[in-house]
């Protein structure tokens, strides 16, 4: 009795790795400011639970494998608003964006194939790729360049004979990097030239700041045949626990393949779909208010972080994450110190060390990812504690 | 841009293949009795929606990757009642039994590996195995033997050097075959001898008739290290649209692997878990009433089917399916005839042709699967129409 090779290669989440230390610190009475998790505190629009409460089925029955019609139609309506025409056959509702990613990889990767992707990247891509027999070929980006990667020369360096797809998260997790529509064109042109799929994870699409325009790979109809959109209600509507996402694509052959797997797992949650469809009835003021809230938080935490001598972080253009370079030798060691030795008036701070977000070994050791999903005063305090902690840590090491 | 080999090998669901013909028949005004689908009409206990309606979160947040504590504890309580001691670490809540199967296969199959399984079998196993790079090695069983397979000689015939696991659905879909605890021992002993995992899909566990005792592979502690239980609320509580299942295992290495994949996809639906946990508060009278209802339906439909000259079907011991051998050359052709040419007073009947449930090509062509999830009078009428249809079909063919 052995386990498969793929699961032996998988890692536990680097985001959750330090949880036991945080729990111990909290048990010992310390207050920990959590910058490590991407669970927003923004309220889910009431429309979700209202629709769920109004649902009175005698039997909670299977939904259609591709999604209930009102969910598909809600998605069609949303895309129409951003200038993208879809039909139901272009949409398969999935169990979160997560299942859309898995279906995407299972559809296009063979054993040994590679998915290109800018690093640092959302670490779960490693696991999804492994589940489909593939690996991630990283495009290394830098804090100093704002983690930009939509450059032909840079993309070419990471291309291998086994590359089948280029994956883009925009706005990005963990960097907050935002692709413009022109950037997306560069990437699609590169994909076309090398006969690659483009998998576009756009679950943070609304969260772009400083006058940036919402941009989607779906807005480039000339590349529609190779573009697979991964979407979700989780972040858009602060409804992470409702496991409703979608895979959206105009390539009929790909969608037929995804449908085989969708039929196999029967359906996504019927009740979550009923609630999620109702989320799309919120008006524009909702999107605007949430965008402004995150933008304020970004400004607040960026300003506070930049007071830390030696910290490097260009103000990110989107999402609710930042990857920050710190003036320390090892961000994992620092986190260990913050959770087990350091406090100021009984308080400390937690983040996700960024090394785990890189596929290339040995880089990102001095970087961290923070999620600015807390209220502003907490973000300020957390950044302040981080600065104090770094000071104490480097002093301890004699630096 | 190509699709992966695995998705090209996958089939669309044979259960859903004839849906377009049924839809056309219904559009043309025919009444179709659907014996083809396993969506029960039994009401979901009210506890589910009551718990959901009482839930008033500000933010619908991620659940724990392994499941919310009250869901895990509900499962622990249920198993205690059937004599099985579990801890939370033995349980990972999954998105339906479907995800438990996928996690199981991904954890133990490498490319080219095989899962042994009695055929005819629930066809989605083919797709789940392909998703993990494996295939199903069938153990061929027969209607005349009641589809029994817990015999060492029979199992040995299907064993290959690549066999990693023996999969058992008991009570069975599509045959209704039930393993006794002694049968389970035979299978586990065989697995031990050949160093195999045992994947036990027991989602129909409560539905055993004629004084048979509920039996579970989990009740054999001496084999606990190699037994993976796949469980679900879908059939037990007639809550198929609530996508809540579980993978249950005492092998810590296996559960650590599953946890990596569970963390990767973040969590199962928070709201469905809240509803599903409440389902386990129903009292024993619920299980008893549902069991009796299915038992009556089985008797009714079996009696009616046995009136068809030449039909072969031992009365199944469990679940709510029967695989029936018909006096026809080809059950797919017959179904085509029933949906496009035949009717009696504007009514006809639909079933799932069983050939698609076999991995061995060419067998099962004269067999069908029926699901007895309709009320008794409809089942009687459906069986009557099937008999009349066979008569007309064979007459047309000059038999």
PDB file of C-alpha atoms in Angstrom, chain B residues 142-258:
ATOM      1  CA  UNK B 142     -23.829 -11.798 -13.521  1.00  0.00           C
ATOM      2  CA  UNK B 143     -27.517 -11.076 -13.091  1.00  0.00           C
ATOM      3  CA  UNK B 144     -28.114 -14.816 -12.566  1.00  0.00           C
ATOM      4  CA  UNK B 145     -25.821 -14.755  -9.478  1.00  0.00           C
ATOM      5  CA  UNK B 146     -27.332 -11.575  -8.072  1.00  0.00           C
ATOM      6  CA  UNK B 147     -24.085  -9.824  -9.084  1.00  0.00           C
ATOM      7  CA  UNK B 148     -22.152 -11.363  -6.169  1.00  0.00           C
ATOM      8  CA  UNK B 149     -18.353 -10.913  -6.180  1.00  0.00           C
ATOM      9  CA  UNK B 150     -16.926 -11.451  -2.710  1.00  0.00           C
ATOM     10  CA  UNK B 151     -15.180 -14.664  -3.742  1.00  0.00           C
ATOM     11  CA  UNK B 152     -11.432 -15.056  -3.639  1.00  0.00           C
ATOM     12  CA  UNK B 153     -11.224 -16.964  -6.957  1.00  0.00           C
ATOM     13  CA  UNK B 154     -13.243 -14.310  -8.749  1.00  0.00           C
ATOM     14  CA  UNK B 155     -11.162 -11.474  -7.300  1.00  0.00           C
ATOM     15  CA  UNK B 156      -7.912 -13.216  -8.210  1.00  0.00           C
ATOM     16  CA  UNK B 157      -8.915 -13.415 -11.863  1.00  0.00           C
ATOM     17  CA  UNK B 158      -9.060  -9.621 -12.099  1.00  0.00           C
ATOM     18  CA  UNK B 159      -5.859  -8.857 -10.207  1.00  0.00           C
ATOM     19  CA  UNK B 160      -3.004  -7.360 -12.238  1.00  0.00           C
ATOM     20  CA  UNK B 161       0.482  -6.183 -11.209  1.00  0.00           C
ATOM     21  CA  UNK B 162      -0.850  -2.624 -11.436  1.00  0.00           C
ATOM     22  CA  UNK B 163      -3.826  -3.113  -9.128  1.00  0.00           C
ATOM     23  CA  UNK B 164      -3.586  -0.701  -6.175  1.00  0.00           C
ATOM     24  CA  UNK B 165      -7.071  -0.734  -4.730  1.00  0.00           C
ATOM     25  CA  UNK B 166     -10.284  -2.701  -4.680  1.00  0.00           C
ATOM     26  CA  UNK B 167     -13.374  -0.489  -4.842  1.00  0.00           C
ATOM     27  CA  UNK B 168     -16.670  -1.680  -3.413  1.00  0.00           C
ATOM     28  CA  UNK B 169     -20.022   0.067  -3.536  1.00  0.00           C
ATOM     29  CA  UNK B 170     -22.294  -1.613  -1.023  1.00  0.00           C
ATOM     30  CA  UNK B 171     -25.224  -1.527  -1.278  1.00  0.00           C
ATOM     31  CA  UNK B 172     -24.460  -1.348  -4.956  1.00  0.00           C
ATOM     32  CA  UNK B 173     -25.227   1.042  -7.746  1.00  0.00           C
ATOM     33  CA  UNK B 174     -26.385  -0.167 -10.328  1.00  0.00           C
ATOM     34  CA  UNK B 175     -27.063  -3.697  -9.063  1.00  0.00           C
ATOM     35  CA  UNK B 176     -28.417  -3.352  -5.542  1.00  0.00           C
ATOM     36  CA  UNK B 177     -26.003  -6.092  -4.484  1.00  0.00           C
ATOM     37  CA  UNK B 178     -25.279  -6.004  -0.741  1.00  0.00           C
ATOM     38  CA  UNK B 179     -22.075  -7.187   0.939  1.00  0.00           C
ATOM     39  CA  UNK B 180     -22.445  -8.805   4.344  1.00  0.00           C
ATOM     40  CA  UNK B 181     -19.830  -8.173   7.006  1.00  0.00           C
ATOM     41  CA  UNK B 182     -18.453 -11.626   6.160  1.00  0.00           C
ATOM     42  CA  UNK B 183     -18.174 -10.657   2.487  1.00  0.00           C
ATOM     43  CA  UNK B 184     -16.305  -7.525   3.553  1.00  0.00           C
ATOM     44  CA  UNK B 185     -13.901  -9.680   5.549  1.00  0.00           C
ATOM     45  CA  UNK B 186     -13.212 -11.833   2.478  1.00  0.00           C
ATOM     46  CA  UNK B 187     -12.446  -8.700   0.461  1.00  0.00           C
ATOM     47  CA  UNK B 188     -10.229  -7.156   3.149  1.00  0.00           C
ATOM     48  CA  UNK B 189      -8.313 -10.401   3.601  1.00  0.00           C
ATOM     49  CA  UNK B 190      -7.736 -10.511  -0.168  1.00  0.00           C
ATOM     50  CA  UNK B 191      -6.602  -6.861  -0.062  1.00  0.00           C
ATOM     51  CA  UNK B 192      -4.224  -7.601   2.798  1.00  0.00           C
ATOM     52  CA  UNK B 193      -2.765 -10.579   1.005  1.00  0.00           C
ATOM     53  CA  UNK B 194      -2.051  -8.493  -2.115  1.00  0.00           C
ATOM     54  CA  UNK B 195      -1.182  -5.243  -0.325  1.00  0.00           C
ATOM     55  CA  UNK B 196      -4.136  -3.304  -1.740  1.00  0.00           C
ATOM     56  CA  UNK B 197      -6.178  -0.403  -0.437  1.00  0.00           C
ATOM     57  CA  UNK B 198      -9.931  -0.900  -0.029  1.00  0.00           C
ATOM     58  CA  UNK B 199     -12.145   1.992  -1.107  1.00  0.00           C
ATOM     59  CA  UNK B 200     -15.617   1.445   0.300  1.00  0.00           C
ATOM     60  CA  UNK B 201     -18.375   3.607  -1.111  1.00  0.00           C
ATOM     61  CA  UNK B 202     -21.191   3.183   1.396  1.00  0.00           C
ATOM     62  CA  UNK B 203     -23.496   6.069   0.565  1.00  0.00           C
ATOM     63  CA  UNK B 204     -26.511   3.708   0.421  1.00  0.00           C
ATOM     64  CA  UNK B 205     -25.595   2.052   3.715  1.00  0.00           C
ATOM     65  CA  UNK B 206     -29.046   2.409   5.338  1.00  0.00           C
ATOM     66  CA  UNK B 207     -30.928   0.936   2.404  1.00  0.00           C
ATOM     67  CA  UNK B 208     -30.790  -2.811   3.089  1.00  0.00           C
ATOM     68  CA  UNK B 209     -33.914  -4.975   3.139  1.00  0.00           C
ATOM     69  CA  UNK B 210     -35.418  -8.308   4.224  1.00  0.00           C
ATOM     70  CA  UNK B 211     -33.803  -8.236   7.648  1.00  0.00           C
ATOM     71  CA  UNK B 212     -30.269  -7.658   6.346  1.00  0.00           C
ATOM     72  CA  UNK B 213     -28.116  -5.840   8.886  1.00  0.00           C
ATOM     73  CA  UNK B 214     -26.427  -2.552   8.099  1.00  0.00           C
ATOM     74  CA  UNK B 215     -22.774  -3.409   7.431  1.00  0.00           C
ATOM     75  CA  UNK B 216     -19.718  -1.209   6.974  1.00  0.00           C
ATOM     76  CA  UNK B 217     -16.068  -1.850   6.189  1.00  0.00           C
ATOM     77  CA  UNK B 218     -15.456   0.577   9.074  1.00  0.00           C
ATOM     78  CA  UNK B 219     -16.758  -2.152  11.403  1.00  0.00           C
ATOM     79  CA  UNK B 220     -13.653  -4.238  10.754  1.00  0.00           C
ATOM     80  CA  UNK B 221     -11.008  -2.534  12.912  1.00  0.00           C
ATOM     81  CA  UNK B 222      -8.364  -5.126  12.044  1.00  0.00           C
ATOM     82  CA  UNK B 223      -8.209  -3.721   8.494  1.00  0.00           C
ATOM     83  CA  UNK B 224      -8.678  -0.049   9.405  1.00  0.00           C
ATOM     84  CA  UNK B 225      -5.263   0.969   8.132  1.00  0.00           C
ATOM     85  CA  UNK B 226      -6.108   0.108   4.519  1.00  0.00           C
ATOM     86  CA  UNK B 227      -9.832   0.971   4.382  1.00  0.00           C
ATOM     87  CA  UNK B 228     -10.994   4.300   2.941  1.00  0.00           C
ATOM     88  CA  UNK B 229     -14.684   5.006   3.497  1.00  0.00           C
ATOM     89  CA  UNK B 230     -16.579   7.246   1.090  1.00  0.00           C
ATOM     90  CA  UNK B 231     -19.689   8.693   2.684  1.00  0.00           C
ATOM     91  CA  UNK B 232     -22.327  11.298   1.829  1.00  0.00           C
ATOM     92  CA  UNK B 233     -25.576  12.852   3.043  1.00  0.00           C
ATOM     93  CA  UNK B 234     -27.006  12.791  -0.520  1.00  0.00           C
ATOM     94  CA  UNK B 235     -28.905   9.513  -0.441  1.00  0.00           C
ATOM     95  CA  UNK B 236     -29.085   8.936   3.319  1.00  0.00           C
ATOM     96  CA  UNK B 237     -31.090  12.134   3.780  1.00  0.00           C
ATOM     97  CA  UNK B 238     -32.336  12.703   0.240  1.00  0.00           C
ATOM     98  CA  UNK B 239     -30.186  15.823   0.035  1.00  0.00           C
ATOM     99  CA  UNK B 240     -28.294  15.295  -3.230  1.00  0.00           C
ATOM    100  CA  UNK B 241     -28.050  19.011  -3.994  1.00  0.00           C
ATOM    101  CA  UNK B 242     -26.254  19.664  -0.696  1.00  0.00           C
ATOM    102  CA  UNK B 243     -22.782  18.709  -1.793  1.00  0.00           C
ATOM    103  CA  UNK B 244     -21.582  17.238   1.485  1.00  0.00           C
ATOM    104  CA  UNK B 245     -19.717  13.975   1.765  1.00  0.00           C
ATOM    105  CA  UNK B 246     -16.704  12.731   3.659  1.00  0.00           C
ATOM    106  CA  UNK B 247     -13.583  10.679   3.286  1.00  0.00           C
ATOM    107  CA  UNK B 248     -13.031   8.659   6.434  1.00  0.00           C
ATOM    108  CA  UNK B 249      -9.837   6.734   7.150  1.00  0.00           C
ATOM    109  CA  UNK B 250      -7.615   5.784  10.061  1.00  0.00           C
ATOM    110  CA  UNK B 251      -4.426   5.713   7.986  1.00  0.00           C
ATOM    111  CA  UNK B 252      -2.747   8.963   9.027  1.00  0.00           C
ATOM    112  CA  UNK B 253      -0.422   9.131   6.061  1.00  0.00           C
ATOM    113  CA  UNK B 254      -3.334   8.872   3.666  1.00  0.00           C
ATOM    114  CA  UNK B 255      -5.308  11.512   5.550  1.00  0.00           C
ATOM    115  CA  UNK B 256      -2.307  13.875   5.512  1.00  0.00           C
ATOM    116  CA  UNK B 257      -2.232  13.539   1.716  1.00  0.00           C
ATOM    117  CA  UNK B 258      -5.940  14.167   1.411  1.00  0.00           C
TER     118      UNK B 258
END
